[in-house]
mmCIF file of C-alpha atoms in Angstrom:
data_model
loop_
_atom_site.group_PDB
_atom_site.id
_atom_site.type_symbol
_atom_site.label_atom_id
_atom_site.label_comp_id
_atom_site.label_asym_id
_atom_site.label_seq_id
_atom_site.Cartn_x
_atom_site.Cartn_y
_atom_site.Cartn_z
ATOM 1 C CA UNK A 1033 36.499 -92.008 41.905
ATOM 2 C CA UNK A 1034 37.603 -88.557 42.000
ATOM 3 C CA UNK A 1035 35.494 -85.829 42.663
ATOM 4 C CA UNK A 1036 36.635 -82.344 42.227
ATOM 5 C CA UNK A 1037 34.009 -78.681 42.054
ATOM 6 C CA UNK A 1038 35.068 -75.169 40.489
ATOM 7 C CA UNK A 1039 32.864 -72.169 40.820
ATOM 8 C CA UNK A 1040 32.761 -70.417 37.366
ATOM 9 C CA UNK A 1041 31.423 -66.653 36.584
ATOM 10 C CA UNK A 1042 29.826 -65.721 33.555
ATOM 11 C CA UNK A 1043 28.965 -62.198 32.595
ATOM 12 C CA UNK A 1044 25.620 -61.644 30.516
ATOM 13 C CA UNK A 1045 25.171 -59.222 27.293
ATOM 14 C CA UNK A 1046 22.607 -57.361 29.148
ATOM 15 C CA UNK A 1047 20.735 -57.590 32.471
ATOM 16 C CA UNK A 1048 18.137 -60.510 33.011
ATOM 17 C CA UNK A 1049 15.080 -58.759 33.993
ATOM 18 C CA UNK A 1050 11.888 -60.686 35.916
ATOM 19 C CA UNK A 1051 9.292 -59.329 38.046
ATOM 20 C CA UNK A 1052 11.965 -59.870 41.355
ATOM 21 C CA UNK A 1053 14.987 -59.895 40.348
ATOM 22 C CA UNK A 1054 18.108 -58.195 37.542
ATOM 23 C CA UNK A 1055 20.776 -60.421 37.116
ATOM 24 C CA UNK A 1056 24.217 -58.910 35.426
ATOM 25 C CA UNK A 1057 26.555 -62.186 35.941
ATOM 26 C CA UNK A 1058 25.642 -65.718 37.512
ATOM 27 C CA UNK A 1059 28.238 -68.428 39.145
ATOM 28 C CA UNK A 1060 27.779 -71.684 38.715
ATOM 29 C CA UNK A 1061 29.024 -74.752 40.405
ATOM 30 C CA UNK A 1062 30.865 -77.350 37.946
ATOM 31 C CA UNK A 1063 31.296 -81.141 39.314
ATOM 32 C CA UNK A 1064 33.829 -83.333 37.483
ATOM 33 C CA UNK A 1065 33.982 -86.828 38.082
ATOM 34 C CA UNK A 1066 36.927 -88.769 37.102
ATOM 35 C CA UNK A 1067 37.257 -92.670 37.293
ATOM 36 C CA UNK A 1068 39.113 -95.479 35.054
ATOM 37 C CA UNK A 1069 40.321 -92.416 32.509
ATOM 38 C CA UNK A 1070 37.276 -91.072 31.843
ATOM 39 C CA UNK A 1071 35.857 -87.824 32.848
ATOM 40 C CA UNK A 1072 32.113 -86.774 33.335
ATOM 41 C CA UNK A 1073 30.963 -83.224 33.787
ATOM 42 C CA UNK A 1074 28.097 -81.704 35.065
ATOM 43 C CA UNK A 1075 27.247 -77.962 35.875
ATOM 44 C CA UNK A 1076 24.036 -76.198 37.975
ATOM 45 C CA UNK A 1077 23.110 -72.834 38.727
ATOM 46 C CA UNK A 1078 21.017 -73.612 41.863
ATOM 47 C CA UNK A 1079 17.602 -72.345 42.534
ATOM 48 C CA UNK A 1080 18.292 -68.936 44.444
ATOM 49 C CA UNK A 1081 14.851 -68.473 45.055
ATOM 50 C CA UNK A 1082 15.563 -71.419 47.706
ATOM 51 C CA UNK A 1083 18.777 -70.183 48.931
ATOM 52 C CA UNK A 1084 20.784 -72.067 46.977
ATOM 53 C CA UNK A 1085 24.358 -70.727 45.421
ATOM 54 C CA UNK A 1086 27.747 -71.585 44.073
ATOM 55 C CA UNK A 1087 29.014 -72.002 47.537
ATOM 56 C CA UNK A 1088 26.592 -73.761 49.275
ATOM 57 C CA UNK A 1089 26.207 -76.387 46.465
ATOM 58 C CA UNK A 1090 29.934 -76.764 46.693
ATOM 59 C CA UNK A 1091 29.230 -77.279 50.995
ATOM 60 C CA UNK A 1092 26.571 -79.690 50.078
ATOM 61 C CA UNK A 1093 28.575 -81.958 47.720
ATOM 62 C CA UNK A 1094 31.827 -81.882 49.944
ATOM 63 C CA UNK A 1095 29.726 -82.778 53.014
ATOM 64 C CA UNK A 1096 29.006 -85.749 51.407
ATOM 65 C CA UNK A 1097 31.775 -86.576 49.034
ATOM 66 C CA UNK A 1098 33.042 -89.909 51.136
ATOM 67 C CA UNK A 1099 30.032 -91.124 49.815
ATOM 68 C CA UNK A 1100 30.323 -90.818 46.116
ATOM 69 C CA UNK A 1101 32.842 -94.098 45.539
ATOM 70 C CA UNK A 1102 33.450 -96.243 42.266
ATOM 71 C CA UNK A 1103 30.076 -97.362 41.001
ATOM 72 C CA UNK A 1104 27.905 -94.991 42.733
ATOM 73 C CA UNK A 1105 24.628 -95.094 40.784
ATOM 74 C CA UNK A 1106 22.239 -92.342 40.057
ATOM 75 C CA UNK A 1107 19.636 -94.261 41.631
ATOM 76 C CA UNK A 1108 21.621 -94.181 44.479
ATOM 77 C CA UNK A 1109 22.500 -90.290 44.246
ATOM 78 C CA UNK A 1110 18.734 -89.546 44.867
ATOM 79 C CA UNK A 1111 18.532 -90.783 48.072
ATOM 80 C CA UNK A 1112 21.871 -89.269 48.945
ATOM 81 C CA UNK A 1113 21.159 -85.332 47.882
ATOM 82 C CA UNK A 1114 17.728 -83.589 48.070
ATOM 83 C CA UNK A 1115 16.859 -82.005 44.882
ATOM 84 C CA UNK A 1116 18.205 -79.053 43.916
ATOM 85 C CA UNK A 1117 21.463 -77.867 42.119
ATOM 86 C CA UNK A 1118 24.097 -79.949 43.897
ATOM 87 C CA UNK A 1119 22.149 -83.097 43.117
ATOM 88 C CA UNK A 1120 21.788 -81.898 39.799
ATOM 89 C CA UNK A 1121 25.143 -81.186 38.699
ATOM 90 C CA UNK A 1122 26.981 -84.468 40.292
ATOM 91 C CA UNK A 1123 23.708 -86.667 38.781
ATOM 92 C CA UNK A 1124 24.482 -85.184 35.329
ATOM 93 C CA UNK A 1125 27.958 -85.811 35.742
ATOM 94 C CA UNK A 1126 26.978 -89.529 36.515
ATOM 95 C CA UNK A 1127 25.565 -89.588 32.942
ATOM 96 C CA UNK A 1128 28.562 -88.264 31.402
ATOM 97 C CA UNK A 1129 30.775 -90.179 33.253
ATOM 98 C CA UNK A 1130 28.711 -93.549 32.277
ATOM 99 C CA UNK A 1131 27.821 -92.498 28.668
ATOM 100 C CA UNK A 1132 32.029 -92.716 28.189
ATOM 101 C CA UNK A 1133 32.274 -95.384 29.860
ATOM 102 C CA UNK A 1134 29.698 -97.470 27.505
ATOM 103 C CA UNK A 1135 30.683 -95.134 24.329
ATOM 104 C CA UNK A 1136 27.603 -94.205 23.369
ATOM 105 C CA UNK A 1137 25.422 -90.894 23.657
ATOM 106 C CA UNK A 1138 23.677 -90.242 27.062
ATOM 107 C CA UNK A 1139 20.311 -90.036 25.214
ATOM 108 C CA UNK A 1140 21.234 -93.669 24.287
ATOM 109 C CA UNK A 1141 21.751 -94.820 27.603
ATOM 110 C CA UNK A 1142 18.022 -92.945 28.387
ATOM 111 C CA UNK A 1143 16.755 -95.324 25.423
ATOM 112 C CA UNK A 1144 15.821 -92.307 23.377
ATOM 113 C CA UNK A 1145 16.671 -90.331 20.119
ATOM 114 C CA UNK A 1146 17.515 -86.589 19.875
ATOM 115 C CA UNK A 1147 16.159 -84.143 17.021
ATOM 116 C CA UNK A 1148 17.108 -80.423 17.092
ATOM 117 C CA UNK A 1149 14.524 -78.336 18.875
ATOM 118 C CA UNK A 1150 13.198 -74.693 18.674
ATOM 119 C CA UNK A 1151 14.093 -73.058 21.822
ATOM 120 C CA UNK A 1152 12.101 -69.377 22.905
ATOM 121 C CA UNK A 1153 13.956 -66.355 23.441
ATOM 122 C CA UNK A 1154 13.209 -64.491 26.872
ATOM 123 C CA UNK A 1155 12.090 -60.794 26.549
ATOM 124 C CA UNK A 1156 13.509 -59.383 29.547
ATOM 125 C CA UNK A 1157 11.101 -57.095 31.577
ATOM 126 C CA UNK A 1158 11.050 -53.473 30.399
ATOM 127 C CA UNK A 1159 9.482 -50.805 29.291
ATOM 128 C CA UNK A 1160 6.578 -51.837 26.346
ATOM 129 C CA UNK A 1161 8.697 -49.785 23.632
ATOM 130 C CA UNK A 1162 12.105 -51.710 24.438
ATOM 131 C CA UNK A 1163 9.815 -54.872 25.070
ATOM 132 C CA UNK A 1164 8.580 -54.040 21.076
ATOM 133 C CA UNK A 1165 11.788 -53.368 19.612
ATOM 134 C CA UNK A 1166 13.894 -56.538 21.172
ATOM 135 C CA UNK A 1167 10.984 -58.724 20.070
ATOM 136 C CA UNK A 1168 11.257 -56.962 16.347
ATOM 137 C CA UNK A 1169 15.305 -57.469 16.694
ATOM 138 C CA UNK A 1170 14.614 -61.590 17.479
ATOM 139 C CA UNK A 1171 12.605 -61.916 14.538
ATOM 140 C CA UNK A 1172 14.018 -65.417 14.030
ATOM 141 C CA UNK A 1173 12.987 -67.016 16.901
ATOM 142 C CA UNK A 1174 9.597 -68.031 16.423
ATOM 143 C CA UNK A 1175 8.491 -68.299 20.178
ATOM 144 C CA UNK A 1176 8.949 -65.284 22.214
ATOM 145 C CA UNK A 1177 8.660 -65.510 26.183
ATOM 146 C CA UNK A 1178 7.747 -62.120 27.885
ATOM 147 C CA UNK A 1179 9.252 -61.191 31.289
ATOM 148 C CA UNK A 1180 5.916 -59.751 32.659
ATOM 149 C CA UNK A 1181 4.979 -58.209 36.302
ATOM 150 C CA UNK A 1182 1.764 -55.962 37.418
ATOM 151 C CA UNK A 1183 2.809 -53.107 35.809
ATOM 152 C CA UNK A 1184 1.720 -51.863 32.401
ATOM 153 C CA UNK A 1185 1.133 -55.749 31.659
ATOM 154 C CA UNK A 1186 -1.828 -55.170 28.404
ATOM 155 C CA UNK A 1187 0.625 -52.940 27.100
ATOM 156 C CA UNK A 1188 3.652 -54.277 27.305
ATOM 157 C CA UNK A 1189 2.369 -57.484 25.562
ATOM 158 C CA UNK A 1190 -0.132 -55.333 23.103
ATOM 159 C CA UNK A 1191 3.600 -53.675 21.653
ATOM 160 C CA UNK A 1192 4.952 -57.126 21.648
ATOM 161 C CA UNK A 1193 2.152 -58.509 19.544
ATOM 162 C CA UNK A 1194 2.478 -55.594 17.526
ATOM 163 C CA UNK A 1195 5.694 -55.840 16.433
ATOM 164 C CA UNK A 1196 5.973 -59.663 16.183
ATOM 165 C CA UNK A 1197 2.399 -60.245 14.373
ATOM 166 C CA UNK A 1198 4.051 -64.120 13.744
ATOM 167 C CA UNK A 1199 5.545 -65.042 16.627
ATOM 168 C CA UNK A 1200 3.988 -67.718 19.019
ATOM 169 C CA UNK A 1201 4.214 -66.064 22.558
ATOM 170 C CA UNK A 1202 4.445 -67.278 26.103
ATOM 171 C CA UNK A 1203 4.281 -64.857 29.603
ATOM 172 C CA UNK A 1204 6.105 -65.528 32.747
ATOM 173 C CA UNK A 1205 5.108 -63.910 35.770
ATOM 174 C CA UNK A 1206 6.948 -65.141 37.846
ATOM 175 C CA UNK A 1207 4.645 -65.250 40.619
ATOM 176 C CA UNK A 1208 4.190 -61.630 40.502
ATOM 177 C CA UNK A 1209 0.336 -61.152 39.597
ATOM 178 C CA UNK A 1210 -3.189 -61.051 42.113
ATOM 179 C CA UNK A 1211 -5.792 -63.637 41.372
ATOM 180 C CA UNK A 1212 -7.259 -60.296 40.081
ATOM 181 C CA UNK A 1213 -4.811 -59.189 37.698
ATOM 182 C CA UNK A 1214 -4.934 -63.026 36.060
ATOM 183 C CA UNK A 1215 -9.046 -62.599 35.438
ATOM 184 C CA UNK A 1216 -8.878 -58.919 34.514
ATOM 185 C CA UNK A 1217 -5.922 -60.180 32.066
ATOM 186 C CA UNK A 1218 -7.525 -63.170 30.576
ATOM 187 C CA UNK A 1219 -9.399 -60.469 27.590
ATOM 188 C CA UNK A 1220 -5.772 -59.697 26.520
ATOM 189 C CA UNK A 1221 -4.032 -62.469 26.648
ATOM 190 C CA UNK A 1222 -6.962 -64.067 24.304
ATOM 191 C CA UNK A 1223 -6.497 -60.840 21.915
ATOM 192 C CA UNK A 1224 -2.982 -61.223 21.936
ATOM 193 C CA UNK A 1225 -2.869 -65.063 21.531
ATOM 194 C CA UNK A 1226 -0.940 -65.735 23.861
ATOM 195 C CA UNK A 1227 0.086 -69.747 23.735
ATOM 196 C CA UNK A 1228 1.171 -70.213 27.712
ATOM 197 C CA UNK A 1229 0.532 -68.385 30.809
ATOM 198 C CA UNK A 1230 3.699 -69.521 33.201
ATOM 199 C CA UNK A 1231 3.686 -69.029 37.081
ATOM 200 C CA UNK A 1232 0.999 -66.115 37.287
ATOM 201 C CA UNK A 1233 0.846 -66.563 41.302
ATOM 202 C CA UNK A 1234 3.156 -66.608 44.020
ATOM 203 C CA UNK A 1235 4.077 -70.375 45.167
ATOM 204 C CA UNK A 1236 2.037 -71.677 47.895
ATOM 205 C CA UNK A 1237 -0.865 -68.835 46.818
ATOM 206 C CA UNK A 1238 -2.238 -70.642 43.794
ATOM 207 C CA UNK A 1239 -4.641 -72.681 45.534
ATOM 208 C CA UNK A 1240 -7.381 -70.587 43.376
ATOM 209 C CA UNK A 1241 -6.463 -71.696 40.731
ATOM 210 C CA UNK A 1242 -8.166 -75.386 41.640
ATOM 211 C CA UNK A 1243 -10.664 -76.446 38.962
ATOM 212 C CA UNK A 1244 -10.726 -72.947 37.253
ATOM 213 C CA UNK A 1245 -11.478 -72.992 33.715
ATOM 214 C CA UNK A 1246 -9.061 -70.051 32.244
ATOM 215 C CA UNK A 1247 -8.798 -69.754 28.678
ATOM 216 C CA UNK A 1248 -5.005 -69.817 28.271
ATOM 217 C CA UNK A 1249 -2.824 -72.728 29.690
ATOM 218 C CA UNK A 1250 -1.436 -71.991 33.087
ATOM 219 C CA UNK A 1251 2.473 -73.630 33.774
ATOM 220 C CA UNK A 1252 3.711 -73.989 36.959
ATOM 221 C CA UNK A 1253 6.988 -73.122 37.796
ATOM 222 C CA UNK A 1254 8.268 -72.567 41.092
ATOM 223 C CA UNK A 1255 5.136 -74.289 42.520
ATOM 224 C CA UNK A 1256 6.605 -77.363 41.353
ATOM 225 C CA UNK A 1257 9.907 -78.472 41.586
ATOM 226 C CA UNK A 1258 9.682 -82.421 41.076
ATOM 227 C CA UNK A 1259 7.939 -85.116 40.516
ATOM 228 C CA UNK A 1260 6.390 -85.457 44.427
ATOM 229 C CA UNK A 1261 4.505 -82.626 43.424
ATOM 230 C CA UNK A 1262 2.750 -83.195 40.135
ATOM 231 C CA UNK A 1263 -0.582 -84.792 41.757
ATOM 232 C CA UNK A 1264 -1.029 -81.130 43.169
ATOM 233 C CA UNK A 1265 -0.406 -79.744 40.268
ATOM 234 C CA UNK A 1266 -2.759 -81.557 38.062
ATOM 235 C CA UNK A 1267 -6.018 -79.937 39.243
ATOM 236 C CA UNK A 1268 -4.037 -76.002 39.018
ATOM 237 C CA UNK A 1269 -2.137 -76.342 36.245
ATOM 238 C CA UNK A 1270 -1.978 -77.524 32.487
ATOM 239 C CA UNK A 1271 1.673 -77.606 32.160
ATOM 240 C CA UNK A 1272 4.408 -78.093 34.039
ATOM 241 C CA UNK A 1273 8.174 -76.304 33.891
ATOM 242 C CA UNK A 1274 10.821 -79.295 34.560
ATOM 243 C CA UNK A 1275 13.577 -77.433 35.456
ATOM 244 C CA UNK A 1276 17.259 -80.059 36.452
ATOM 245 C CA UNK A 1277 18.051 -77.153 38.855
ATOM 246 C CA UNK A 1278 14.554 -77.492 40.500
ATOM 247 C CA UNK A 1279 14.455 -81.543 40.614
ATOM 248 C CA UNK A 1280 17.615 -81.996 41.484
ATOM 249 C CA UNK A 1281 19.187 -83.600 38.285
ATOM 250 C CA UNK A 1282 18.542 -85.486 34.647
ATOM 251 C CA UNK A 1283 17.413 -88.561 36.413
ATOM 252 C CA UNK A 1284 14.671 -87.070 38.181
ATOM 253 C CA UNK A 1285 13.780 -85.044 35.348
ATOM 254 C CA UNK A 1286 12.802 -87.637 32.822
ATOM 255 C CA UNK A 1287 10.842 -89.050 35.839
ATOM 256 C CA UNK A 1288 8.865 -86.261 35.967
ATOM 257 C CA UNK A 1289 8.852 -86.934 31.987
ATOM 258 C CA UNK A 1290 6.986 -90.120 32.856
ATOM 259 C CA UNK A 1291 4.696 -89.041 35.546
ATOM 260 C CA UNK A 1292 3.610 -85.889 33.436
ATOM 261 C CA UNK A 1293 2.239 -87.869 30.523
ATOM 262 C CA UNK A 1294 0.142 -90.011 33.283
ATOM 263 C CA UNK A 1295 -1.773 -87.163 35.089
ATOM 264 C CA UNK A 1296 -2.107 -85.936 31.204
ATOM 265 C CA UNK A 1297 0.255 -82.955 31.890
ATOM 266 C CA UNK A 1298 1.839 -80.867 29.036
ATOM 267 C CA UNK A 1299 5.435 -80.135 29.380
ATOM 268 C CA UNK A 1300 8.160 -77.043 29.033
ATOM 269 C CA UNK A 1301 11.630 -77.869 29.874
ATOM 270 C CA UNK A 1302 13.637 -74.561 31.633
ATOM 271 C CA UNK A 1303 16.784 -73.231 32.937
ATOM 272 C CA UNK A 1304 17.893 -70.982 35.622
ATOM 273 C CA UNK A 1305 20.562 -69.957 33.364
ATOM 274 C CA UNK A 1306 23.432 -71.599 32.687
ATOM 275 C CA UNK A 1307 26.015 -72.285 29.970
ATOM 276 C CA UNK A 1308 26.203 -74.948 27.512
ATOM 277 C CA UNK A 1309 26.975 -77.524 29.995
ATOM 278 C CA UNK A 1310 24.148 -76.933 31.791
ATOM 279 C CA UNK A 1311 21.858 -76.825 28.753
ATOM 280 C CA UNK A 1312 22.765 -80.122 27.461
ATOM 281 C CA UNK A 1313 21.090 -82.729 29.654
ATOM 282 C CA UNK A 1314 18.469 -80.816 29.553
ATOM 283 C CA UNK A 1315 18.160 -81.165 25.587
ATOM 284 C CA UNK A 1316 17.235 -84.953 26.347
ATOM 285 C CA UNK A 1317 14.114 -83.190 28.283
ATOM 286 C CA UNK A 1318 13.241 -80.869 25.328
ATOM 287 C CA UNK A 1319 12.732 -83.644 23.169
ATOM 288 C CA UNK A 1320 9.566 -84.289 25.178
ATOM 289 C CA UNK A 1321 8.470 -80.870 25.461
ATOM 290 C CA UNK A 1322 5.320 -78.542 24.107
ATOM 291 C CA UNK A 1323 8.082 -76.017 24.602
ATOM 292 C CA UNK A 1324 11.982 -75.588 25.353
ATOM 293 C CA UNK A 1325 13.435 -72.522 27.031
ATOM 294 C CA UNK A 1326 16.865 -73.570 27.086
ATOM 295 C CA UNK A 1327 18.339 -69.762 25.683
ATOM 296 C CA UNK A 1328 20.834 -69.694 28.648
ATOM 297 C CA UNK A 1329 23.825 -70.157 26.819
ATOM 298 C CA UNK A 1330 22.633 -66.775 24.618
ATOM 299 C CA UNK A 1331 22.665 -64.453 27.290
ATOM 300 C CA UNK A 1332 26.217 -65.110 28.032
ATOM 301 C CA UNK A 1333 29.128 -62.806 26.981
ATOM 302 C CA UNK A 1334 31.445 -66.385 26.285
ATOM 303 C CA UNK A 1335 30.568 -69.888 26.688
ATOM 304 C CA UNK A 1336 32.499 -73.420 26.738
ATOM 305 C CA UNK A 1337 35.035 -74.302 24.463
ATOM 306 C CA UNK A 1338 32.559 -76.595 22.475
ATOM 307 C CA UNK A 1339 29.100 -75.157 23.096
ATOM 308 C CA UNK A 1340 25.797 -76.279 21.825
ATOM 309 C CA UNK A 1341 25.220 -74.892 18.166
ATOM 310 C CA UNK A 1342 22.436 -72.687 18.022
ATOM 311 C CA UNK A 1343 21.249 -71.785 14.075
ATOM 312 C CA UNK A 1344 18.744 -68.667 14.845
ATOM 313 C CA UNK A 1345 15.925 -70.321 17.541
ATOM 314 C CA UNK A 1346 16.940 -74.385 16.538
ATOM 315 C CA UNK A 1347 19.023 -75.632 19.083
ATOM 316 C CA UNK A 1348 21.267 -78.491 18.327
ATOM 317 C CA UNK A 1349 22.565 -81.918 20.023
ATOM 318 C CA UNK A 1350 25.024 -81.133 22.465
ATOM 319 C CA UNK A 1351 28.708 -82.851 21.162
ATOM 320 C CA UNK A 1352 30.227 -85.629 22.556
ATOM 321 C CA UNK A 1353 32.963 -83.207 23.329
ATOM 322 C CA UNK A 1354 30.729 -80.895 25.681
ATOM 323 C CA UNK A 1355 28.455 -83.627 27.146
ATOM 324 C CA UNK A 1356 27.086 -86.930 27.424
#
C-alpha cells in the first residue's frame, strides 16, 4: 500500500471569529492511500486547541507509516494512532479506499442510508449590529449558530433574534463564560429561544455543571473528544459534539454514535473546518444528529474539484467522485 500526505491551504471569505481565536486561512493535512488501483482519500484539520497542526499530523503518520501495509484494518488503525487528526484522516481514507474496493457507498459499508441534511450557519463573533445583519443576510438557513463570549452576550443574541424572528438558534461559547455568566444568562436565552447551549465552560471547569437542572440543553464540546468520555459527560451534559478531528476518525465516530444513544445522549455532529473532503464522512454522522454543523466548506474562498452540493442550508451526499 502506498501512503503519501500533502499539506493544503485554504483561504476563508472572511475571518472565523470565536471567543479565542480569528482564523483568516487553515492547512490541512490530506492522506491518500493507494493499493490494487484504487485510491482512498481522507483529509483533517487537527484540533489546535491540543497542539495539533498540518505538520505534526504529517510527523505522526510518517512515524508510523511501516505500519500501515496491505489490509490494514480500521480496527487495527485505532490501536495504532491516538485520536486526533492524523488518525482521522488515514481512518477515513481506509473507508474510501475499501468502499472502492467493494463498489459500493461508504455509508453502505456502515450498513446505513444517507438523506440530505440541514446544516447551521456559524455567526462569527462580532459586534451585535454585524451579528444582526449577517443573520438577516443567511435568511435561508434555518438554524443559526452564534459565536458568543462574555461580552455584550444578551445583546448580541437579543439583535440576532431580532432580525431572524424564524430561525432556530444555537450559542457556542466556546468555553469562554463563568458559572455566573451561564445562570445570569439562562433569562435570555429562554426569551430568545435559544435551542442549544454548546461548551459554556472551559474544559476540565465544568464539573458544576453535575446534576444541574438548566433550562436550555448544554453540548459539550471540547470536554469531550470520544467515546472514553461520554460516561462523564452524561451527568453535565445533554448533548454531545462528535467532532472526526476530536475522536480521531469515522470509525470512532459512529462509535460514539452507538454509545450516545445508550447513556440517552442527544447528538450534533461538527467540524474544525475543513473542505469538502473533510465534510463528507462526517455526513454519515449527521444522519444521526439533532443537529449538523458541517458549513466548513462555505467559509472557504475555493473548494475541491467535486465538492459537496449545498442548496441554501440542505447539504447533500458527498459524490462518489469526492468520497466514499
Amino acid at each position: 500500500m502506498k501512503l503519501t500526505t500533502r499539506i493544503d491551504n485554504w483561504e476563508l471569505n472572511d475571518p472565523f471569529v470565536t471567543a479565542v481565536e480569528s482564523i483568516t486561512h487553515i492547512r490541512t493535512l490530506t492522506v491518500t492511500l493507494e493499493e490494487g488501483g484504487y485510491i482512498g482519500r481522507g483529509e483533517a484539520l487537527g484540533v489546535d486547541y491540543l497542539g495539533e497542526d498540518a505538520d505534526s499530523m504529517a510527523a505522526q503518520i510518517a512515524a508510523v507509516s511501516k505500519e500501515i501495509q496491505p489490509g490494514t484494518s480500521r480496527e487495527a488503525l485505532q490501536s495504532l494512532l491516538p485520536r486526533g487528526g492524523a488518525r482521522n484522516a488515514l481512518d477515513c481514507a481506509l473507508w474510501d479506499l475499501e468502499s472502492r474496493r467493494r463498489h459500493c457507498r461508504a455509508w453502505e459499508l456502515a450498513g446505513q442510508s444517507v438523506r440530505p441534511v440541514t446544516t447551521v450557519y456559524t455567526l462569527s463573533l462580532d459586534s451585535a449590529g454585524n451579528m444582526a445583519r449577517e443573520a438577516a443576510l443567511h435568511r435561508h438557513f434555518p438554524v443559526l449558530k452564534l459565536k458568543l463570549d462574555g461580552r455584550d452576550t444578551a445583546e448580541k443574541l437579543r439583535a440576532v433574534r431580532a432580525a431572524r424572528a424564524d430561525a432556530e438558534l444555537v450559542i457556542d461559547g466556546n468555553g469562554s463564560w463563568s458559572p455566573d455568566l451561564l445562570d445570569e444568562l439562562a433569562g435570555p436565552l429562554l426569551e430568545c429561544r435559544v435551542a442549544m447551549l454548546e461548551q459554556p465552560l472551559p474544559a476540565g471547569e465544568d464539573a458544576v455543571l453535575e446534576g444541574l437542572d438548566y433550562p436550555v440543553t448544554l453540548c459539550a464540546d471540547e470536554s469531550c473528544q470520544d467515546s472514553s468520555d461520554l460516561e462523564r459527560m452524561a451527568s453535565r451534559y445533554g448533548m454531545v459534539n462528535i467532532k472526526l478531528d476530536k475522536c480521531g476518525g469515522l470509525t470512532e465516530g459512529l462509535r460514539m454514535v452507538e454509545r450516545c444513544r445508550e447513556r440517552g445522549l442527544a447528538m450534533m455532529v461538527g467540524n474544525m473546518l475543513g473542505s469538502s473532503l473533510a465534510m463528507a464522512p462526517a455526513f454519515l454522522v449527521a444522519q444521526h444528529c439533532r443537529f449538523t454543523d458541517l458549513d466548513g466548506p462555505l467559509w472557504q474562498k475555493t473548494d475541491r474539484r467535486q465538492p459537496i452540493r449545498y442548496q441554501n442550508a440542505e447539504m447533500q451526499p458527498p459524490s462518489r467522485e469526492l468520497w466514499g
